[in-house]
PDB file of C-alpha atoms in Angstrom:
ATOM      1  CA  MET A   1      53.270  41.775 -38.653  1.00  0.00           C
ATOM      2  CA  GLY A   2      51.236  38.581 -38.672  1.00  0.00           C
ATOM      3  CA  ALA A   3      49.034  40.050 -35.937  1.00  0.00           C
ATOM      4  CA  VAL A   4      48.806  43.423 -37.695  1.00  0.00           C
ATOM      5  CA  ASN A   5      47.964  41.822 -41.037  1.00  0.00           C
ATOM      6  CA  GLY A   6      45.420  39.550 -39.401  1.00  0.00           C
ATOM      7  CA  VAL A   7      43.584  42.522 -37.905  1.00  0.00           C
ATOM      8  CA  LEU A   8      43.706  44.745 -40.987  1.00  0.00           C
ATOM      9  CA  LEU A   9      42.955  42.090 -43.600  1.00  0.00           C
ATOM     10  CA  GLY A  10      40.369  40.453 -41.375  1.00  0.00           C
ATOM     11  CA  LEU A  11      38.363  43.644 -40.901  1.00  0.00           C
ATOM     12  CA  LEU A  12      38.829  45.582 -44.155  1.00  0.00           C
ATOM     13  CA  ALA A  13      37.570  45.161 -47.696  1.00  0.00           C
ATOM     14  CA  ALA A  14      37.749  47.144 -50.931  1.00  0.00           C
ATOM     15  CA  GLY A  15      36.029  50.508 -50.569  1.00  0.00           C
ATOM     16  CA  ASP A  16      36.386  50.652 -46.778  1.00  0.00           C
ATOM     17  CA  HIS A  17      37.865  53.611 -44.912  1.00  0.00           C
ATOM     18  CA  VAL A  18      40.435  53.590 -42.106  1.00  0.00           C
ATOM     19  CA  ILE A  19      41.459  56.379 -39.749  1.00  0.00           C
ATOM     20  CA  ALA A  20      45.049  55.887 -38.610  1.00  0.00           C
ATOM     21  CA  GLN A  21      47.615  57.737 -36.589  1.00  0.00           C
ATOM     22  CA  THR A  22      50.144  59.685 -38.664  1.00  0.00           C
ATOM     23  CA  CYS A  23      53.177  58.192 -36.944  1.00  0.00           C
ATOM     24  CA  LEU A  24      53.000  54.409 -37.091  1.00  0.00           C
ATOM     25  CA  TYR A  25      55.454  51.531 -37.221  1.00  0.00           C
ATOM     26  CA  GLY A  26      56.807  51.393 -40.780  1.00  0.00           C
ATOM     27  CA  GLY A  27      55.459  47.897 -41.399  1.00  0.00           C
ATOM     28  CA  THR A  28      51.938  48.937 -40.434  1.00  0.00           C
ATOM     29  CA  TYR A  29      52.177  52.009 -42.656  1.00  0.00           C
ATOM     30  CA  ALA A  30      53.329  49.778 -45.538  1.00  0.00           C
ATOM     31  CA  VAL A  31      50.330  47.451 -45.146  1.00  0.00           C
ATOM     32  CA  LEU A  32      47.898  50.389 -45.110  1.00  0.00           C
ATOM     33  CA  THR A  33      49.595  51.867 -48.182  1.00  0.00           C
ATOM     34  CA  ASP A  34      49.359  48.530 -49.989  1.00  0.00           C
ATOM     35  CA  LEU A  35      45.676  48.195 -49.083  1.00  0.00           C
ATOM     36  CA  ALA A  36      45.070  51.679 -50.436  1.00  0.00           C
ATOM     37  CA  THR A  37      46.999  51.097 -53.653  1.00  0.00           C
ATOM     38  CA  ARG A  38      45.842  47.601 -54.547  1.00  0.00           C
ATOM     39  CA  TRP A  39      42.470  47.228 -52.851  1.00  0.00           C
ATOM     40  CA  GLY A  40      41.010  50.725 -52.742  1.00  0.00           C
ATOM     41  CA  VAL A  41      40.961  51.023 -48.953  1.00  0.00           C
ATOM     42  CA  ASP A  42      41.011  54.739 -48.194  1.00  0.00           C
ATOM     43  CA  VAL A  43      43.169  55.904 -45.268  1.00  0.00           C
ATOM     44  CA  THR A  44      42.916  59.211 -43.408  1.00  0.00           C
ATOM     45  CA  TYR A  45      45.804  60.056 -41.094  1.00  0.00           C
ATOM     46  CA  VAL A  46      45.293  62.000 -37.855  1.00  0.00           C
ATOM     47  CA  SER A  47      47.591  63.188 -35.085  1.00  0.00           C
ATOM     48  CA  GLY A  48      46.283  60.785 -32.452  1.00  0.00           C
ATOM     49  CA  THR A  49      45.735  63.502 -29.853  1.00  0.00           C
ATOM     50  CA  ASP A  50      42.705  65.463 -31.118  1.00  0.00           C
ATOM     51  CA  PRO A  51      39.244  63.818 -30.913  1.00  0.00           C
ATOM     52  CA  GLU A  52      37.832  66.423 -33.299  1.00  0.00           C
ATOM     53  CA  GLU A  53      40.206  65.242 -36.017  1.00  0.00           C
ATOM     54  CA  VAL A  54      38.732  61.770 -35.718  1.00  0.00           C
ATOM     55  CA  ARG A  55      35.174  63.114 -35.649  1.00  0.00           C
ATOM     56  CA  ALA A  56      35.825  65.131 -38.820  1.00  0.00           C
ATOM     57  CA  ALA A  57      37.412  62.130 -40.561  1.00  0.00           C
ATOM     58  CA  LEU A  58      34.535  59.716 -39.889  1.00  0.00           C
ATOM     59  CA  ARG A  59      32.547  58.477 -42.888  1.00  0.00           C
ATOM     60  CA  PRO A  60      29.788  55.911 -43.383  1.00  0.00           C
ATOM     61  CA  GLN A  61      32.505  53.649 -44.837  1.00  0.00           C
ATOM     62  CA  THR A  62      34.846  53.966 -41.832  1.00  0.00           C
ATOM     63  CA  ARG A  63      35.582  50.491 -40.498  1.00  0.00           C
ATOM     64  CA  LEU A  64      38.535  50.986 -38.143  1.00  0.00           C
ATOM     65  CA  LEU A  65      40.470  53.497 -36.056  1.00  0.00           C
ATOM     66  CA  TYR A  66      44.102  52.391 -35.696  1.00  0.00           C
ATOM     67  CA  LEU A  67      46.406  53.910 -33.048  1.00  0.00           C
ATOM     68  CA  GLU A  68      49.663  53.296 -31.190  1.00  0.00           C
ATOM     69  CA  THR A  69      49.750  53.986 -27.448  1.00  0.00           C
ATOM     70  CA  ILE A  70      53.304  55.339 -27.718  1.00  0.00           C
ATOM     71  CA  ALA A  71      54.181  56.018 -31.340  1.00  0.00           C
ATOM     72  CA  ASN A  72      57.130  54.360 -33.026  1.00  0.00           C
ATOM     73  CA  PRO A  73      59.668  55.988 -33.036  1.00  0.00           C
ATOM     74  CA  THR A  74      58.640  59.514 -31.997  1.00  0.00           C
ATOM     75  CA  THR A  75      57.142  58.526 -28.594  1.00  0.00           C
ATOM     76  CA  ARG A  76      54.028  60.642 -29.226  1.00  0.00           C
ATOM     77  CA  VAL A  77      51.273  59.480 -26.844  1.00  0.00           C
ATOM     78  CA  SER A  78      47.759  58.900 -28.216  1.00  0.00           C
ATOM     79  CA  ASP A  79      44.756  60.038 -26.230  1.00  0.00           C
ATOM     80  CA  VAL A  80      43.201  56.588 -26.566  1.00  0.00           C
ATOM     81  CA  PRO A  81      40.156  57.145 -24.303  1.00  0.00           C
ATOM     82  CA  ALA A  82      39.117  60.393 -26.005  1.00  0.00           C
ATOM     83  CA  LEU A  83      39.601  59.098 -29.541  1.00  0.00           C
ATOM     84  CA  ALA A  84      38.005  55.736 -28.774  1.00  0.00           C
ATOM     85  CA  ALA A  85      34.917  57.481 -27.397  1.00  0.00           C
ATOM     86  CA  VAL A  86      34.431  59.308 -30.706  1.00  0.00           C
ATOM     87  CA  ALA A  87      34.873  56.089 -32.684  1.00  0.00           C
ATOM     88  CA  ALA A  88      32.497  54.184 -30.395  1.00  0.00           C
ATOM     89  CA  GLY A  89      29.832  56.800 -30.961  1.00  0.00           C
ATOM     90  CA  ALA A  90      29.997  55.983 -34.671  1.00  0.00           C
ATOM     91  CA  GLY A  91      30.171  52.217 -34.147  1.00  0.00           C
ATOM     92  CA  VAL A  92      33.764  52.022 -35.387  1.00  0.00           C
ATOM     93  CA  PRO A  93      36.121  49.474 -33.765  1.00  0.00           C
ATOM     94  CA  VAL A  94      39.394  50.746 -32.317  1.00  0.00           C
ATOM     95  CA  ALA A  95      42.687  48.863 -32.628  1.00  0.00           C
ATOM     96  CA  VAL A  96      45.689  49.950 -30.548  1.00  0.00           C
ATOM     97  CA  ASP A  97      49.280  48.795 -30.969  1.00  0.00           C
ATOM     98  CA  ASN A  98      50.461  48.703 -27.356  1.00  0.00           C
ATOM     99  CA  THR A  99      53.956  47.342 -28.010  1.00  0.00           C
ATOM    100  CA  PHE A 100      55.890  50.308 -26.594  1.00  0.00           C
ATOM    101  CA  ALA A 101      53.804  50.518 -23.420  1.00  0.00           C
ATOM    102  CA  SER A 102      53.202  46.828 -22.704  1.00  0.00           C
ATOM    103  CA  PRO A 103      50.329  45.828 -20.392  1.00  0.00           C
ATOM    104  CA  LEU A 104      52.421  47.059 -17.449  1.00  0.00           C
ATOM    105  CA  LEU A 105      52.094  50.719 -18.443  1.00  0.00           C
ATOM    106  CA  PHE A 106      48.736  50.798 -20.235  1.00  0.00           C
ATOM    107  CA  ARG A 107      45.775  48.504 -20.909  1.00  0.00           C
ATOM    108  CA  PRO A 108      43.869  49.808 -23.955  1.00  0.00           C
ATOM    109  CA  LEU A 109      40.871  47.500 -23.473  1.00  0.00           C
ATOM    110  CA  ASP A 110      40.173  49.305 -20.201  1.00  0.00           C
ATOM    111  CA  HIS A 111      40.142  52.641 -22.050  1.00  0.00           C
ATOM    112  CA  GLY A 112      37.790  52.008 -24.948  1.00  0.00           C
ATOM    113  CA  ALA A 113      39.837  49.932 -27.384  1.00  0.00           C
ATOM    114  CA  ASP A 114      38.325  46.850 -29.014  1.00  0.00           C
ATOM    115  CA  ILE A 115      41.567  45.241 -30.220  1.00  0.00           C
ATOM    116  CA  VAL A 116      45.096  45.385 -28.818  1.00  0.00           C
ATOM    117  CA  VAL A 117      48.143  44.374 -30.844  1.00  0.00           C
ATOM    118  CA  HIS A 118      51.548  43.563 -29.365  1.00  0.00           C
ATOM    119  CA  SER A 119      54.821  42.627 -30.959  1.00  0.00           C
ATOM    120  CA  ALA A 120      55.719  39.823 -28.564  1.00  0.00           C
ATOM    121  CA  THR A 121      59.236  40.054 -29.990  1.00  0.00           C
ATOM    122  CA  LYS A 122      59.737  43.178 -27.908  1.00  0.00           C
ATOM    123  CA  TYR A 123      58.907  43.806 -24.228  1.00  0.00           C
ATOM    124  CA  LEU A 124      56.690  40.771 -23.647  1.00  0.00           C
ATOM    125  CA  SER A 125      59.466  38.263 -24.343  1.00  0.00           C
ATOM    126  CA  GLY A 126      62.183  40.781 -23.516  1.00  0.00           C
ATOM    127  CA  HIS A 127      65.301  38.853 -24.514  1.00  0.00           C
ATOM    128  CA  ALA A 128      65.566  39.251 -28.304  1.00  0.00           C
ATOM    129  CA  ASP A 129      65.095  35.535 -28.885  1.00  0.00           C
ATOM    130  CA  VAL A 130      61.475  35.423 -30.087  1.00  0.00           C
ATOM    131  CA  LEU A 131      59.552  36.415 -33.210  1.00  0.00           C
ATOM    132  CA  GLY A 132      55.886  36.699 -32.386  1.00  0.00           C
ATOM    133  CA  GLY A 133      52.784  38.843 -32.361  1.00  0.00           C
ATOM    134  CA  VAL A 134      49.620  38.965 -30.282  1.00  0.00           C
ATOM    135  CA  ALA A 135      46.157  40.345 -31.018  1.00  0.00           C
ATOM    136  CA  VAL A 136      43.717  40.563 -28.092  1.00  0.00           C
ATOM    137  CA  PHE A 137      39.986  41.202 -28.542  1.00  0.00           C
ATOM    138  CA  LYS A 138      37.254  42.561 -26.314  1.00  0.00           C
ATOM    139  CA  ASP A 139      34.488  41.005 -28.414  1.00  0.00           C
ATOM    140  CA  ASP A 140      34.328  37.294 -29.245  1.00  0.00           C
ATOM    141  CA  ALA A 141      32.639  37.843 -32.616  1.00  0.00           C
ATOM    142  CA  LEU A 142      35.368  40.270 -33.665  1.00  0.00           C
ATOM    143  CA  TYR A 143      38.010  37.809 -32.504  1.00  0.00           C
ATOM    144  CA  ARG A 144      36.566  34.934 -34.524  1.00  0.00           C
ATOM    145  CA  ARG A 145      36.259  37.098 -37.609  1.00  0.00           C
ATOM    146  CA  VAL A 146      39.921  38.086 -37.501  1.00  0.00           C
ATOM    147  CA  ARG A 147      41.221  34.703 -36.362  1.00  0.00           C
ATOM    148  CA  ARG A 148      39.848  33.007 -39.469  1.00  0.00           C
ATOM    149  CA  HIS A 149      41.866  35.320 -41.704  1.00  0.00           C
ATOM    150  CA  ALA A 150      44.987  35.024 -39.541  1.00  0.00           C
ATOM    151  CA  VAL A 151      44.861  31.227 -39.741  1.00  0.00           C
ATOM    152  CA  GLU A 152      44.439  31.381 -43.512  1.00  0.00           C
ATOM    153  CA  GLN A 153      47.507  33.636 -43.724  1.00  0.00           C
ATOM    154  CA  GLY A 154      49.565  31.229 -41.641  1.00  0.00           C
ATOM    155  CA  ALA A 155      50.049  33.769 -38.865  1.00  0.00           C
ATOM    156  CA  SER A 156      50.594  31.408 -35.952  1.00  0.00           C
ATOM    157  CA  THR A 157      53.296  31.189 -33.302  1.00  0.00           C
ATOM    158  CA  ASP A 158      55.294  28.007 -32.860  1.00  0.00           C
ATOM    159  CA  PRO A 159      55.096  26.350 -29.414  1.00  0.00           C
ATOM    160  CA  PHE A 160      58.694  27.130 -28.422  1.00  0.00           C
ATOM    161  CA  ALA A 161      58.306  30.835 -29.236  1.00  0.00           C
ATOM    162  CA  ALA A 162      55.100  30.871 -27.190  1.00  0.00           C
ATOM    163  CA  TRP A 163      56.926  29.249 -24.281  1.00  0.00           C
ATOM    164  CA  LEU A 164      59.788  31.746 -24.509  1.00  0.00           C
ATOM    165  CA  THR A 165      57.300  34.616 -24.467  1.00  0.00           C
ATOM    166  CA  LEU A 166      55.571  33.247 -21.368  1.00  0.00           C
ATOM    167  CA  ARG A 167      58.947  32.775 -19.714  1.00  0.00           C
ATOM    168  CA  GLY A 168      59.953  36.357 -20.521  1.00  0.00           C
ATOM    169  CA  MET A 169      56.717  37.781 -19.139  1.00  0.00           C
ATOM    170  CA  GLN A 170      57.655  36.532 -15.686  1.00  0.00           C
ATOM    171  CA  THR A 171      60.216  39.352 -15.470  1.00  0.00           C
ATOM    172  CA  LEU A 172      58.249  41.976 -17.427  1.00  0.00           C
ATOM    173  CA  SER A 173      57.462  44.149 -14.405  1.00  0.00           C
ATOM    174  CA  LEU A 174      61.081  44.171 -13.223  1.00  0.00           C
ATOM    175  CA  ARG A 175      62.448  44.964 -16.669  1.00  0.00           C
ATOM    176  CA  MET A 176      59.939  47.713 -17.447  1.00  0.00           C
ATOM    177  CA  GLU A 177      60.474  49.457 -14.128  1.00  0.00           C
ATOM    178  CA  ARG A 178      64.247  49.622 -14.741  1.00  0.00           C
ATOM    179  CA  GLN A 179      63.912  50.555 -18.422  1.00  0.00           C
ATOM    180  CA  CYS A 180      61.413  53.347 -17.789  1.00  0.00           C
ATOM    181  CA  ALA A 181      63.559  54.874 -15.035  1.00  0.00           C
ATOM    182  CA  SER A 182      66.770  54.670 -17.063  1.00  0.00           C
ATOM    183  CA  ALA A 183      65.110  56.051 -20.194  1.00  0.00           C
ATOM    184  CA  ALA A 184      63.768  59.071 -18.291  1.00  0.00           C
ATOM    185  CA  ASP A 185      67.223  59.673 -16.775  1.00  0.00           C
ATOM    186  CA  LEU A 186      69.060  59.388 -20.114  1.00  0.00           C
ATOM    187  CA  ALA A 187      66.495  61.535 -21.928  1.00  0.00           C
ATOM    188  CA  ALA A 188      67.081  64.366 -19.460  1.00  0.00           C
ATOM    189  CA  ARG A 189      70.849  64.122 -19.922  1.00  0.00           C
ATOM    190  CA  LEU A 190      70.623  63.929 -23.708  1.00  0.00           C
ATOM    191  CA  ALA A 191      68.506  67.075 -23.764  1.00  0.00           C
ATOM    192  CA  GLY A 192      71.493  69.044 -22.511  1.00  0.00           C
ATOM    193  CA  HIS A 193      74.077  67.646 -24.925  1.00  0.00           C
ATOM    194  CA  PRO A 194      75.361  69.993 -27.678  1.00  0.00           C
ATOM    195  CA  ALA A 195      75.131  67.298 -30.378  1.00  0.00           C
ATOM    196  CA  VAL A 196      71.412  66.830 -29.708  1.00  0.00           C
ATOM    197  CA  ALA A 197      68.839  69.096 -31.331  1.00  0.00           C
ATOM    198  CA  ALA A 198      65.778  67.550 -29.678  1.00  0.00           C
ATOM    199  CA  VAL A 199      64.831  64.676 -27.373  1.00  0.00           C
ATOM    200  CA  ARG A 200      61.421  63.057 -27.084  1.00  0.00           C
ATOM    201  CA  HIS A 201      60.367  60.893 -24.164  1.00  0.00           C
ATOM    202  CA  PRO A 202      56.996  61.107 -22.385  1.00  0.00           C
ATOM    203  CA  ALA A 203      58.662  61.798 -19.026  1.00  0.00           C
ATOM    204  CA  LEU A 204      60.229  65.044 -20.239  1.00  0.00           C
ATOM    205  CA  ALA A 205      58.465  68.255 -19.224  1.00  0.00           C
ATOM    206  CA  ASP A 206      58.577  69.622 -22.787  1.00  0.00           C
ATOM    207  CA  HIS A 207      57.183  66.503 -24.456  1.00  0.00           C
ATOM    208  CA  PRO A 208      54.217  67.614 -26.620  1.00  0.00           C
ATOM    209  CA  ASP A 209      51.946  64.985 -25.030  1.00  0.00           C
ATOM    210  CA  ARG A 210      53.168  65.270 -21.445  1.00  0.00           C
ATOM    211  CA  ALA A 211      49.661  65.993 -20.110  1.00  0.00           C
ATOM    212  CA  ILE A 212      48.256  62.903 -21.850  1.00  0.00           C
ATOM    213  CA  ALA A 213      51.183  60.799 -20.617  1.00  0.00           C
ATOM    214  CA  ASP A 214      50.654  61.958 -17.029  1.00  0.00           C
ATOM    215  CA  ARG A 215      47.032  60.856 -17.281  1.00  0.00           C
ATOM    216  CA  LEU A 216      47.459  57.550 -19.130  1.00  0.00           C
ATOM    217  CA  LEU A 217      50.984  56.411 -18.243  1.00  0.00           C
ATOM    218  CA  PRO A 218      51.449  57.116 -14.516  1.00  0.00           C
ATOM    219  CA  ALA A 219      53.732  54.088 -14.081  1.00  0.00           C
ATOM    220  CA  GLY A 220      56.281  55.359 -16.616  1.00  0.00           C
ATOM    221  CA  GLY A 221      56.786  56.705 -20.116  1.00  0.00           C
ATOM    222  CA  GLY A 222      58.362  53.583 -21.567  1.00  0.00           C
ATOM    223  CA  GLY A 223      61.905  52.554 -22.394  1.00  0.00           C
ATOM    224  CA  VAL A 224      62.286  54.216 -25.807  1.00  0.00           C
ATOM    225  CA  ILE A 225      63.886  57.602 -26.473  1.00  0.00           C
ATOM    226  CA  SER A 226      63.731  59.459 -29.786  1.00  0.00           C
ATOM    227  CA  VAL A 227      66.687  61.757 -30.421  1.00  0.00           C
ATOM    228  CA  ASP A 228      67.163  64.274 -33.250  1.00  0.00           C
ATOM    229  CA  LEU A 229      70.854  64.897 -33.788  1.00  0.00           C
ATOM    230  CA  ALA A 230      72.121  68.338 -34.777  1.00  0.00           C
ATOM    231  CA  GLY A 231      74.421  66.835 -37.412  1.00  0.00           C
ATOM    232  CA  GLY A 232      71.595  65.209 -39.387  1.00  0.00           C
ATOM    233  CA  ARG A 233      71.828  61.860 -41.196  1.00  0.00           C
ATOM    234  CA  GLU A 234      75.625  61.620 -40.986  1.00  0.00           C
ATOM    235  CA  ALA A 235      75.459  62.172 -37.226  1.00  0.00           C
ATOM    236  CA  GLY A 236      72.875  59.420 -36.944  1.00  0.00           C
ATOM    237  CA  ARG A 237      75.094  57.022 -38.877  1.00  0.00           C
ATOM    238  CA  ARG A 238      78.121  57.807 -36.755  1.00  0.00           C
ATOM    239  CA  LEU A 239      76.240  57.450 -33.475  1.00  0.00           C
ATOM    240  CA  VAL A 240      74.767  54.028 -34.206  1.00  0.00           C
ATOM    241  CA  GLU A 241      78.172  52.798 -35.386  1.00  0.00           C
ATOM    242  CA  ALA A 242      80.116  54.321 -32.476  1.00  0.00           C
ATOM    243  CA  VAL A 243      78.229  52.821 -29.522  1.00  0.00           C
ATOM    244  CA  ARG A 244      80.003  49.965 -27.761  1.00  0.00           C
ATOM    245  CA  LEU A 245      77.816  48.874 -24.843  1.00  0.00           C
ATOM    246  CA  ALA A 246      74.636  49.429 -26.825  1.00  0.00           C
ATOM    247  CA  SER A 247      74.085  47.567 -30.095  1.00  0.00           C
ATOM    248  CA  LEU A 248      72.913  48.615 -33.533  1.00  0.00           C
ATOM    249  CA  SER A 249      69.640  46.747 -34.072  1.00  0.00           C
ATOM    250  CA  VAL A 250      66.197  47.423 -35.539  1.00  0.00           C
ATOM    251  CA  SER A 251      64.445  45.732 -32.618  1.00  0.00           C
ATOM    252  CA  LEU A 252      63.519  47.095 -29.180  1.00  0.00           C
ATOM    253  CA  GLY A 253      62.377  45.957 -25.756  1.00  0.00           C
ATOM    254  CA  ASP A 254      65.477  43.798 -25.209  1.00  0.00           C
ATOM    255  CA  VAL A 255      67.336  43.585 -21.890  1.00  0.00           C
ATOM    256  CA  LYS A 256      70.206  45.062 -23.906  1.00  0.00           C
ATOM    257  CA  THR A 257      70.159  48.673 -25.103  1.00  0.00           C
ATOM    258  CA  LEU A 258      69.606  48.968 -28.856  1.00  0.00           C
ATOM    259  CA  VAL A 259      70.032  51.951 -31.170  1.00  0.00           C
ATOM    260  CA  MET A 260      68.909  52.426 -34.753  1.00  0.00           C
ATOM    261  CA  HIS A 261      68.229  54.982 -37.494  1.00  0.00           C
ATOM    262  CA  PRO A 262      64.486  54.792 -38.320  1.00  0.00           C
ATOM    263  CA  ALA A 263      64.538  56.596 -41.687  1.00  0.00           C
ATOM    264  CA  SER A 264      66.820  53.943 -43.180  1.00  0.00           C
ATOM    265  CA  THR A 265      65.541  50.871 -41.318  1.00  0.00           C
ATOM    266  CA  SER A 266      62.214  50.468 -39.513  1.00  0.00           C
ATOM    267  CA  HIS A 267      60.556  53.262 -41.513  1.00  0.00           C
ATOM    268  CA  HIS A 268      62.351  52.906 -44.846  1.00  0.00           C
ATOM    269  CA  GLN A 269      58.951  52.330 -46.488  1.00  0.00           C
ATOM    270  CA  LEU A 270      58.008  55.981 -45.930  1.00  0.00           C
ATOM    271  CA  ASP A 271      58.936  58.592 -48.520  1.00  0.00           C
ATOM    272  CA  GLU A 272      60.336  61.962 -47.463  1.00  0.00           C
ATOM    273  CA  ALA A 273      56.909  63.586 -47.142  1.00  0.00           C
ATOM    274  CA  ALA A 274      55.565  60.731 -45.019  1.00  0.00           C
ATOM    275  CA  LEU A 275      58.667  60.791 -42.799  1.00  0.00           C
ATOM    276  CA  THR A 276      58.238  64.515 -42.247  1.00  0.00           C
ATOM    277  CA  ALA A 277      54.534  64.121 -41.477  1.00  0.00           C
ATOM    278  CA  ALA A 278      55.382  61.406 -38.958  1.00  0.00           C
ATOM    279  CA  GLY A 279      57.986  63.583 -37.252  1.00  0.00           C
ATOM    280  CA  ILE A 280      60.971  61.480 -38.321  1.00  0.00           C
ATOM    281  CA  GLY A 281      63.970  63.491 -39.483  1.00  0.00           C
ATOM    282  CA  PRO A 282      67.197  62.486 -41.240  1.00  0.00           C
ATOM    283  CA  GLY A 283      69.037  62.733 -37.925  1.00  0.00           C
ATOM    284  CA  THR A 284      66.459  60.897 -35.815  1.00  0.00           C
ATOM    285  CA  VAL A 285      67.868  58.004 -33.780  1.00  0.00           C
ATOM    286  CA  ARG A 286      65.763  55.641 -31.680  1.00  0.00           C
ATOM    287  CA  ILE A 287      67.242  54.336 -28.445  1.00  0.00           C
ATOM    288  CA  SER A 288      65.614  51.339 -26.772  1.00  0.00           C
ATOM    289  CA  VAL A 289      67.003  51.375 -23.239  1.00  0.00           C
ATOM    290  CA  GLY A 290      67.913  48.051 -21.658  1.00  0.00           C
ATOM    291  CA  ILE A 291      68.596  47.062 -18.082  1.00  0.00           C
ATOM    292  CA  GLU A 292      72.302  47.948 -17.966  1.00  0.00           C
ATOM    293  CA  HIS A 293      73.484  50.401 -15.327  1.00  0.00           C
ATOM    294  CA  VAL A 294      72.415  53.887 -16.355  1.00  0.00           C
ATOM    295  CA  GLU A 295      75.883  55.366 -15.756  1.00  0.00           C
ATOM    296  CA  ASP A 296      77.442  52.805 -18.099  1.00  0.00           C
ATOM    297  CA  LEU A 297      74.833  53.628 -20.729  1.00  0.00           C
ATOM    298  CA  TRP A 298      75.444  57.356 -20.408  1.00  0.00           C
ATOM    299  CA  ALA A 299      79.203  56.890 -20.730  1.00  0.00           C
ATOM    300  CA  ASP A 300      78.652  54.891 -23.926  1.00  0.00           C
ATOM    301  CA  LEU A 301      76.236  57.409 -25.438  1.00  0.00           C
ATOM    302  CA  GLU A 302      78.464  60.319 -24.453  1.00  0.00           C
ATOM    303  CA  GLN A 303      81.520  58.873 -26.173  1.00  0.00           C
ATOM    304  CA  ALA A 304      79.452  58.029 -29.262  1.00  0.00           C
ATOM    305  CA  LEU A 305      77.963  61.529 -29.408  1.00  0.00           C
ATOM    306  CA  SER A 306      81.445  63.037 -29.229  1.00  0.00           C
ATOM    307  CA  GLN A 307      82.195  61.353 -32.572  1.00  0.00           C
ATOM    308  CA  THR A 308      79.234  62.953 -34.361  1.00  0.00           C
ATOM    309  CA  PRO A 309      79.225  66.321 -36.160  1.00  0.00           C
ATOM    310  CA  ASP A 310      78.650  69.097 -33.607  1.00  0.00           C
ATOM    311  CA  GLY A 311      79.367  66.623 -30.826  1.00  0.00           C
ATOM    312  CA  SER A 312      82.839  67.685 -29.785  1.00  0.00           C
TER     313      SER A 312
END
């Protein structure tokens, strides 16, 4: 959030306009809402897949297009090159949160982005022992403009956290390869379970952005699965409490598999209308797949699902 706040507060002022993806990390959505409420920054939300939506939303006051490569928690995939091209034509910088993809799966700066944000807490460090954020800039002037605000906000990483992140990145490629493969495997199995109403992972044939994912994420669709349970909110509660190998946690990108209920945790800032617009239902559960053996993970999820309504 220090990196996100540094970018947004460093680039925006009262009266400015932002175009942002509808489904964003709850903390990012909260900052944009606060900027709109207290500082008069207008925000237009778009799907993240249609360049014409961005073109129609552009104004003379537009100062930023903000996207997520793989949306949290729905796994929708943004067409970054197409949307960035529209923004570039209007002279609008593009910021992309690449946390879910990591640099191993996608490099936004190579596809038209001007700023890339990562939660280093997640895949970069990979071991759930770091709190950190990273903002990377294509343009030096843009970097210096944002850095000044970030320093004033106190958004800086301590040396030990930086060292832990660098240590974790040594195994990033190994971890991501295993996590992507296991996530695709588990997503396919979950899609056939009676307790599951819908599964979203970019590797699935029926994912709404499968064509975009094939083009932009050839190395894998990431390690996160979004599951809508047939039993609704109560089913979500029971699942996250029933897992034994996996853990209930609001984080992701760990070597250990983590499950959580977005509507009551990571996206609690969103009201019902905003949750619906983002594609997050009362029974949505996010699964961040770790590096455990996939058969052990499936056994754990299967026994947990059997304890949910409609799961017997």
